[in-house]
Amino acid sequence: MTRNLDLILKDIRSCRICRETPAGAPLGHEPRPVLRVSSTARLAVYGQAPGARVHKSGTPFTDPSGVRLRQWMGVTDEEFYDARRVSIIPMGFCFPGYNAKGADLPPRKECAPKWRDDLMKALPQFEVVLLVGGYAQAWHLAANAKRNLSDTVADWRQITARPGQPRYWPVPHPSWRNNGWLKQRPWFEDELLPALRRDVRCVLSGH
């Protein structure tokens, strides 16, 4: 039996599992789950986990990575943040903190196993989904994911052509840390992004 979406979201927004019953060291700050979900959106973005700026703002992708992601998608800020049309569901709902080098830690291990299956079952209407980063790709593509992110994104034509819904688009994280990756793979901007933008525009326009 599929749980009611509103009840699932209420439970997610009050979740403290990473502080009270963590898988390893507890989260070093107060949880603040960040996601935007509706039962009407046909387009979704499955990201990694909120960064520090998003933890403060409570709104996903309010950072330079978000600017680049919206450029990749070919959408305006207004379109991107219209929850009736676009859902944003990271693999980990809370900012995980920094590692010793100052980079964001991976999504918390407790989050996806606890919430993701119920949430996906309550959102069967998604038609197009961006899988942003290796964590979302490994979880949602499972055996169809390649041995690393580069190979998975390079396989985008086969992945998007798979039968059934939703149609997954694998992309790297839009962080500046991936600038070198992008420069080495011009096909991403020349071939994948134009096709992605057409698909995004099609689903947003209701076609």
PDB file of C-alpha atoms in Angstrom:
ATOM      1  CA  MET A   1       0.000   0.000   0.000  1.00  0.00           C
ATOM      2  CA  THR A   2       1.418   3.383  -1.025  1.00  0.00           C
ATOM      3  CA  ARG A   3       1.643   5.868   1.820  1.00  0.00           C
ATOM      4  CA  ASN A   4       0.045   9.283   1.432  1.00  0.00           C
ATOM      5  CA  LEU A   5       2.510  11.771  -0.052  1.00  0.00           C
ATOM      6  CA  ASP A   6       1.667  14.516   2.473  1.00  0.00           C
ATOM      7  CA  LEU A   7       2.348  12.148   5.373  1.00  0.00           C
ATOM      8  CA  ILE A   8       5.667  11.048   3.883  1.00  0.00           C
ATOM      9  CA  LEU A   9       6.758  14.665   3.416  1.00  0.00           C
ATOM     10  CA  LYS A  10       5.715  15.544   6.960  1.00  0.00           C
ATOM     11  CA  ASP A  11       7.833  12.673   8.298  1.00  0.00           C
ATOM     12  CA  ILE A  12      10.818  13.602   6.103  1.00  0.00           C
ATOM     13  CA  ARG A  13      10.760  17.219   7.224  1.00  0.00           C
ATOM     14  CA  SER A  14      10.812  16.182  10.876  1.00  0.00           C
ATOM     15  CA  CYS A  15      13.421  13.431  10.383  1.00  0.00           C
ATOM     16  CA  ARG A  16      16.348  13.282  12.831  1.00  0.00           C
ATOM     17  CA  ILE A  17      17.683   9.811  12.079  1.00  0.00           C
ATOM     18  CA  CYS A  18      21.164  11.113  11.224  1.00  0.00           C
ATOM     19  CA  ARG A  19      21.387  12.678  14.694  1.00  0.00           C
ATOM     20  CA  GLU A  20      19.527  10.211  16.873  1.00  0.00           C
ATOM     21  CA  THR A  21      20.190   6.805  15.275  1.00  0.00           C
ATOM     22  CA  PRO A  22      23.028   7.479  12.820  1.00  0.00           C
ATOM     23  CA  ALA A  23      24.910   4.972  10.681  1.00  0.00           C
ATOM     24  CA  GLY A  24      28.278   6.015  12.056  1.00  0.00           C
ATOM     25  CA  ALA A  25      29.144   9.469  13.360  1.00  0.00           C
ATOM     26  CA  PRO A  26      26.073  11.656  13.863  1.00  0.00           C
ATOM     27  CA  LEU A  27      25.429  14.726  11.740  1.00  0.00           C
ATOM     28  CA  GLY A  28      27.415  17.584  13.213  1.00  0.00           C
ATOM     29  CA  HIS A  29      24.624  20.149  13.042  1.00  0.00           C
ATOM     30  CA  GLU A  30      20.860  20.325  13.283  1.00  0.00           C
ATOM     31  CA  PRO A  31      19.103  18.567  10.387  1.00  0.00           C
ATOM     32  CA  ARG A  32      17.260  20.699   7.856  1.00  0.00           C
ATOM     33  CA  PRO A  33      15.742  18.487   5.152  1.00  0.00           C
ATOM     34  CA  VAL A  34      15.486  20.343   1.847  1.00  0.00           C
ATOM     35  CA  LEU A  35      13.301  19.094  -1.014  1.00  0.00           C
ATOM     36  CA  ARG A  36      10.485  20.359  -3.229  1.00  0.00           C
ATOM     37  CA  VAL A  37       7.832  17.863  -4.211  1.00  0.00           C
ATOM     38  CA  SER A  38       4.351  17.822  -5.703  1.00  0.00           C
ATOM     39  CA  SER A  39       2.035  15.209  -7.144  1.00  0.00           C
ATOM     40  CA  THR A  40       1.580  17.248 -10.348  1.00  0.00           C
ATOM     41  CA  ALA A  41       5.211  17.713 -11.444  1.00  0.00           C
ATOM     42  CA  ARG A  42       6.169  15.603 -14.450  1.00  0.00           C
ATOM     43  CA  LEU A  43       9.822  16.681 -14.350  1.00  0.00           C
ATOM     44  CA  ALA A  44      12.173  15.905 -11.469  1.00  0.00           C
ATOM     45  CA  VAL A  45      15.765  16.533 -10.454  1.00  0.00           C
ATOM     46  CA  TYR A  46      17.422  13.903  -8.275  1.00  0.00           C
ATOM     47  CA  GLY A  47      20.527  15.511  -6.843  1.00  0.00           C
ATOM     48  CA  GLN A  48      23.166  14.625  -4.301  1.00  0.00           C
ATOM     49  CA  ALA A  49      22.625  16.559  -1.037  1.00  0.00           C
ATOM     50  CA  PRO A  50      22.186  20.207  -0.099  1.00  0.00           C
ATOM     51  CA  GLY A  51      25.297  22.336   0.263  1.00  0.00           C
ATOM     52  CA  ALA A  52      25.943  24.849   3.022  1.00  0.00           C
ATOM     53  CA  ARG A  53      24.190  27.706   1.195  1.00  0.00           C
ATOM     54  CA  VAL A  54      21.114  25.573   0.594  1.00  0.00           C
ATOM     55  CA  HIS A  55      21.146  24.482   4.251  1.00  0.00           C
ATOM     56  CA  LYS A  56      20.899  28.158   5.203  1.00  0.00           C
ATOM     57  CA  SER A  57      18.325  29.157   2.591  1.00  0.00           C
ATOM     58  CA  GLY A  58      16.135  26.069   2.738  1.00  0.00           C
ATOM     59  CA  THR A  59      15.743  26.266  -1.046  1.00  0.00           C
ATOM     60  CA  PRO A  60      17.529  23.769  -3.316  1.00  0.00           C
ATOM     61  CA  PHE A  61      20.214  24.861  -5.766  1.00  0.00           C
ATOM     62  CA  THR A  62      20.439  28.461  -4.541  1.00  0.00           C
ATOM     63  CA  ASP A  63      24.129  28.542  -5.439  1.00  0.00           C
ATOM     64  CA  PRO A  64      26.353  28.745  -8.546  1.00  0.00           C
ATOM     65  CA  SER A  65      25.750  25.035  -9.200  1.00  0.00           C
ATOM     66  CA  GLY A  66      22.049  25.776  -9.425  1.00  0.00           C
ATOM     67  CA  VAL A  67      22.655  28.547 -11.942  1.00  0.00           C
ATOM     68  CA  ARG A  68      24.597  26.146 -14.151  1.00  0.00           C
ATOM     69  CA  LEU A  69      22.017  23.384 -13.721  1.00  0.00           C
ATOM     70  CA  ARG A  70      19.224  25.676 -14.886  1.00  0.00           C
ATOM     71  CA  GLN A  71      21.347  26.657 -17.887  1.00  0.00           C
ATOM     72  CA  TRP A  72      21.860  22.991 -18.688  1.00  0.00           C
ATOM     73  CA  MET A  73      18.118  22.412 -18.511  1.00  0.00           C
ATOM     74  CA  GLY A  74      17.207  25.557 -20.420  1.00  0.00           C
ATOM     75  CA  VAL A  75      14.732  26.729 -17.773  1.00  0.00           C
ATOM     76  CA  THR A  76      14.135  29.994 -15.980  1.00  0.00           C
ATOM     77  CA  ASP A  77      14.336  30.396 -12.218  1.00  0.00           C
ATOM     78  CA  GLU A  78      10.556  30.717 -12.165  1.00  0.00           C
ATOM     79  CA  GLU A  79      10.090  27.430 -14.004  1.00  0.00           C
ATOM     80  CA  PHE A  80      12.679  25.605 -11.924  1.00  0.00           C
ATOM     81  CA  TYR A  81      11.173  26.670  -8.607  1.00  0.00           C
ATOM     82  CA  ASP A  82       7.556  26.041  -9.579  1.00  0.00           C
ATOM     83  CA  ALA A  83       6.983  22.899  -7.511  1.00  0.00           C
ATOM     84  CA  ARG A  84       3.804  22.186  -9.453  1.00  0.00           C
ATOM     85  CA  ARG A  85       6.013  21.525 -12.491  1.00  0.00           C
ATOM     86  CA  VAL A  86       9.433  20.498 -11.140  1.00  0.00           C
ATOM     87  CA  SER A  87      10.214  18.313  -8.133  1.00  0.00           C
ATOM     88  CA  ILE A  88      13.689  18.425  -6.582  1.00  0.00           C
ATOM     89  CA  ILE A  89      14.602  15.361  -4.526  1.00  0.00           C
ATOM     90  CA  PRO A  90      18.221  14.884  -3.419  1.00  0.00           C
ATOM     91  CA  MET A  91      19.597  11.535  -2.349  1.00  0.00           C
ATOM     92  CA  GLY A  92      20.303  13.010   1.076  1.00  0.00           C
ATOM     93  CA  PHE A  93      17.910  15.668   2.329  1.00  0.00           C
ATOM     94  CA  CYS A  94      20.293  17.435   4.729  1.00  0.00           C
ATOM     95  CA  PHE A  95      23.653  19.147   4.285  1.00  0.00           C
ATOM     96  CA  PRO A  96      26.143  16.396   5.258  1.00  0.00           C
ATOM     97  CA  GLY A  97      28.996  18.694   6.315  1.00  0.00           C
ATOM     98  CA  TYR A  98      32.546  19.026   4.999  1.00  0.00           C
ATOM     99  CA  ASN A  99      35.449  16.621   4.768  1.00  0.00           C
ATOM    100  CA  ALA A 100      39.024  17.476   5.832  1.00  0.00           C
ATOM    101  CA  LYS A 101      39.694  19.127   2.452  1.00  0.00           C
ATOM    102  CA  GLY A 102      36.686  21.406   2.649  1.00  0.00           C
ATOM    103  CA  ALA A 103      34.571  19.519   0.114  1.00  0.00           C
ATOM    104  CA  ASP A 104      31.015  18.412   0.828  1.00  0.00           C
ATOM    105  CA  LEU A 105      30.721  14.956   2.337  1.00  0.00           C
ATOM    106  CA  PRO A 106      28.643  12.313   0.514  1.00  0.00           C
ATOM    107  CA  PRO A 107      24.909  12.120   1.219  1.00  0.00           C
ATOM    108  CA  ARG A 108      24.168  10.570   4.586  1.00  0.00           C
ATOM    109  CA  LYS A 109      23.855   6.793   4.429  1.00  0.00           C
ATOM    110  CA  GLU A 110      20.647   6.740   6.476  1.00  0.00           C
ATOM    111  CA  CYS A 111      18.563   8.923   4.192  1.00  0.00           C
ATOM    112  CA  ALA A 112      17.889   7.089   0.925  1.00  0.00           C
ATOM    113  CA  PRO A 113      17.265   3.624   2.460  1.00  0.00           C
ATOM    114  CA  LYS A 114      14.818   5.180   4.926  1.00  0.00           C
ATOM    115  CA  TRP A 115      12.775   7.370   2.594  1.00  0.00           C
ATOM    116  CA  ARG A 116      13.421   6.845  -1.090  1.00  0.00           C
ATOM    117  CA  ASP A 117      11.284   3.801  -1.908  1.00  0.00           C
ATOM    118  CA  ASP A 118       8.149   5.175  -0.253  1.00  0.00           C
ATOM    119  CA  LEU A 119       8.655   8.569  -1.842  1.00  0.00           C
ATOM    120  CA  MET A 120       9.140   7.148  -5.339  1.00  0.00           C
ATOM    121  CA  LYS A 121       6.021   4.985  -5.000  1.00  0.00           C
ATOM    122  CA  ALA A 122       4.026   8.075  -4.067  1.00  0.00           C
ATOM    123  CA  LEU A 123       5.291   9.947  -7.161  1.00  0.00           C
ATOM    124  CA  PRO A 124       4.515   7.713 -10.160  1.00  0.00           C
ATOM    125  CA  GLN A 125       3.758  10.628 -12.502  1.00  0.00           C
ATOM    126  CA  PHE A 126       7.342  11.650 -13.287  1.00  0.00           C
ATOM    127  CA  GLU A 127       8.113  11.439 -17.006  1.00  0.00           C
ATOM    128  CA  VAL A 128      11.610  12.967 -17.179  1.00  0.00           C
ATOM    129  CA  VAL A 129      14.187  12.813 -14.388  1.00  0.00           C
ATOM    130  CA  LEU A 130      17.682  14.299 -14.250  1.00  0.00           C
ATOM    131  CA  LEU A 131      20.084  12.078 -12.304  1.00  0.00           C
ATOM    132  CA  VAL A 132      22.621  14.615 -11.061  1.00  0.00           C
ATOM    133  CA  GLY A 133      25.802  12.913  -9.917  1.00  0.00           C
ATOM    134  CA  GLY A 134      26.960   9.393  -9.252  1.00  0.00           C
ATOM    135  CA  TYR A 135      24.899   8.705  -6.136  1.00  0.00           C
ATOM    136  CA  ALA A 136      21.563   9.288  -7.874  1.00  0.00           C
ATOM    137  CA  GLN A 137      22.738   7.350 -10.922  1.00  0.00           C
ATOM    138  CA  ALA A 138      23.890   4.332  -8.926  1.00  0.00           C
ATOM    139  CA  TRP A 139      20.639   4.175  -6.954  1.00  0.00           C
ATOM    140  CA  HIS A 140      18.129   4.713  -9.748  1.00  0.00           C
ATOM    141  CA  LEU A 141      19.910   3.016 -12.655  1.00  0.00           C
ATOM    142  CA  ALA A 142      21.152   0.124 -10.518  1.00  0.00           C
ATOM    143  CA  ALA A 143      22.558  -2.535 -12.873  1.00  0.00           C
ATOM    144  CA  ASN A 144      22.269  -0.145 -15.821  1.00  0.00           C
ATOM    145  CA  ALA A 145      24.778   2.257 -14.277  1.00  0.00           C
ATOM    146  CA  LYS A 146      28.323   1.876 -15.537  1.00  0.00           C
ATOM    147  CA  ARG A 147      31.442   1.472 -13.421  1.00  0.00           C
ATOM    148  CA  ASN A 148      31.826   5.231 -12.980  1.00  0.00           C
ATOM    149  CA  LEU A 149      29.991   8.493 -13.611  1.00  0.00           C
ATOM    150  CA  SER A 150      31.891   9.293 -16.819  1.00  0.00           C
ATOM    151  CA  ASP A 151      30.909   6.012 -18.436  1.00  0.00           C
ATOM    152  CA  THR A 152      27.320   6.330 -17.244  1.00  0.00           C
ATOM    153  CA  VAL A 153      26.898   9.841 -18.673  1.00  0.00           C
ATOM    154  CA  ALA A 154      28.581   8.764 -21.908  1.00  0.00           C
ATOM    155  CA  ASP A 155      25.898   6.052 -22.186  1.00  0.00           C
ATOM    156  CA  TRP A 156      23.117   8.652 -22.112  1.00  0.00           C
ATOM    157  CA  ARG A 157      21.583   7.701 -25.447  1.00  0.00           C
ATOM    158  CA  GLN A 158      21.020   4.119 -24.356  1.00  0.00           C
ATOM    159  CA  ILE A 159      19.804   5.154 -20.929  1.00  0.00           C
ATOM    160  CA  THR A 160      17.250   7.665 -22.239  1.00  0.00           C
ATOM    161  CA  ALA A 161      16.040   5.151 -24.842  1.00  0.00           C
ATOM    162  CA  ARG A 162      15.117   2.523 -22.271  1.00  0.00           C
ATOM    163  CA  PRO A 163      11.404   1.664 -22.312  1.00  0.00           C
ATOM    164  CA  GLY A 164       9.131   2.761 -19.506  1.00  0.00           C
ATOM    165  CA  GLN A 165       8.944   5.812 -17.296  1.00  0.00           C
ATOM    166  CA  PRO A 166      10.514   7.899 -16.036  1.00  0.00           C
ATOM    167  CA  ARG A 167      13.090   8.693 -18.700  1.00  0.00           C
ATOM    168  CA  TYR A 168      16.406   9.201 -16.936  1.00  0.00           C
ATOM    169  CA  TRP A 169      19.046  11.722 -17.989  1.00  0.00           C
ATOM    170  CA  PRO A 170      22.437  11.127 -16.320  1.00  0.00           C
ATOM    171  CA  VAL A 171      24.511  14.288 -15.841  1.00  0.00           C
ATOM    172  CA  PRO A 172      27.493  15.219 -13.661  1.00  0.00           C
ATOM    173  CA  HIS A 173      27.097  17.558 -10.739  1.00  0.00           C
ATOM    174  CA  PRO A 174      27.127  21.152 -12.070  1.00  0.00           C
ATOM    175  CA  SER A 175      29.796  22.200  -9.577  1.00  0.00           C
ATOM    176  CA  TRP A 176      32.833  24.229 -10.690  1.00  0.00           C
ATOM    177  CA  ARG A 177      34.867  21.226  -9.514  1.00  0.00           C
ATOM    178  CA  ASN A 178      33.726  19.475 -12.702  1.00  0.00           C
ATOM    179  CA  ASN A 179      34.957  22.176 -15.099  1.00  0.00           C
ATOM    180  CA  GLY A 180      37.894  19.982 -16.151  1.00  0.00           C
ATOM    181  CA  TRP A 181      35.559  17.043 -16.760  1.00  0.00           C
ATOM    182  CA  LEU A 182      33.390  19.205 -19.012  1.00  0.00           C
ATOM    183  CA  LYS A 183      36.340  20.555 -21.005  1.00  0.00           C
ATOM    184  CA  GLN A 184      37.551  17.031 -21.698  1.00  0.00           C
ATOM    185  CA  ARG A 185      34.125  15.947 -22.958  1.00  0.00           C
ATOM    186  CA  PRO A 186      32.794  18.527 -25.451  1.00  0.00           C
ATOM    187  CA  TRP A 187      30.096  16.077 -26.524  1.00  0.00           C
ATOM    188  CA  PHE A 188      28.295  16.809 -23.246  1.00  0.00           C
ATOM    189  CA  GLU A 189      27.510  20.397 -24.230  1.00  0.00           C
ATOM    190  CA  ASP A 190      27.375  19.771 -27.978  1.00  0.00           C
ATOM    191  CA  GLU A 191      25.166  16.664 -28.011  1.00  0.00           C
ATOM    192  CA  LEU A 192      23.661  15.745 -24.649  1.00  0.00           C
ATOM    193  CA  LEU A 193      22.524  19.192 -23.488  1.00  0.00           C
ATOM    194  CA  PRO A 194      20.579  20.141 -26.639  1.00  0.00           C
ATOM    195  CA  ALA A 195      18.708  16.834 -26.443  1.00  0.00           C
ATOM    196  CA  LEU A 196      18.076  17.274 -22.735  1.00  0.00           C
ATOM    197  CA  ARG A 197      16.735  20.800 -23.234  1.00  0.00           C
ATOM    198  CA  ARG A 198      14.320  19.591 -25.907  1.00  0.00           C
ATOM    199  CA  ASP A 199      13.018  16.889 -23.587  1.00  0.00           C
ATOM    200  CA  VAL A 200      12.687  19.283 -20.657  1.00  0.00           C
ATOM    201  CA  ARG A 201      10.853  21.829 -22.790  1.00  0.00           C
ATOM    202  CA  CYS A 202       8.553  19.151 -24.143  1.00  0.00           C
ATOM    203  CA  VAL A 203       7.501  17.897 -20.725  1.00  0.00           C
ATOM    204  CA  LEU A 204       7.113  21.404 -19.309  1.00  0.00           C
ATOM    205  CA  SER A 205       4.910  22.418 -22.219  1.00  0.00           C
ATOM    206  CA  GLY A 206       2.691  19.391 -21.695  1.00  0.00           C
ATOM    207  CA  HIS A 207       3.485  17.632 -24.970  1.00  0.00           C
TER     208      HIS A 207
END
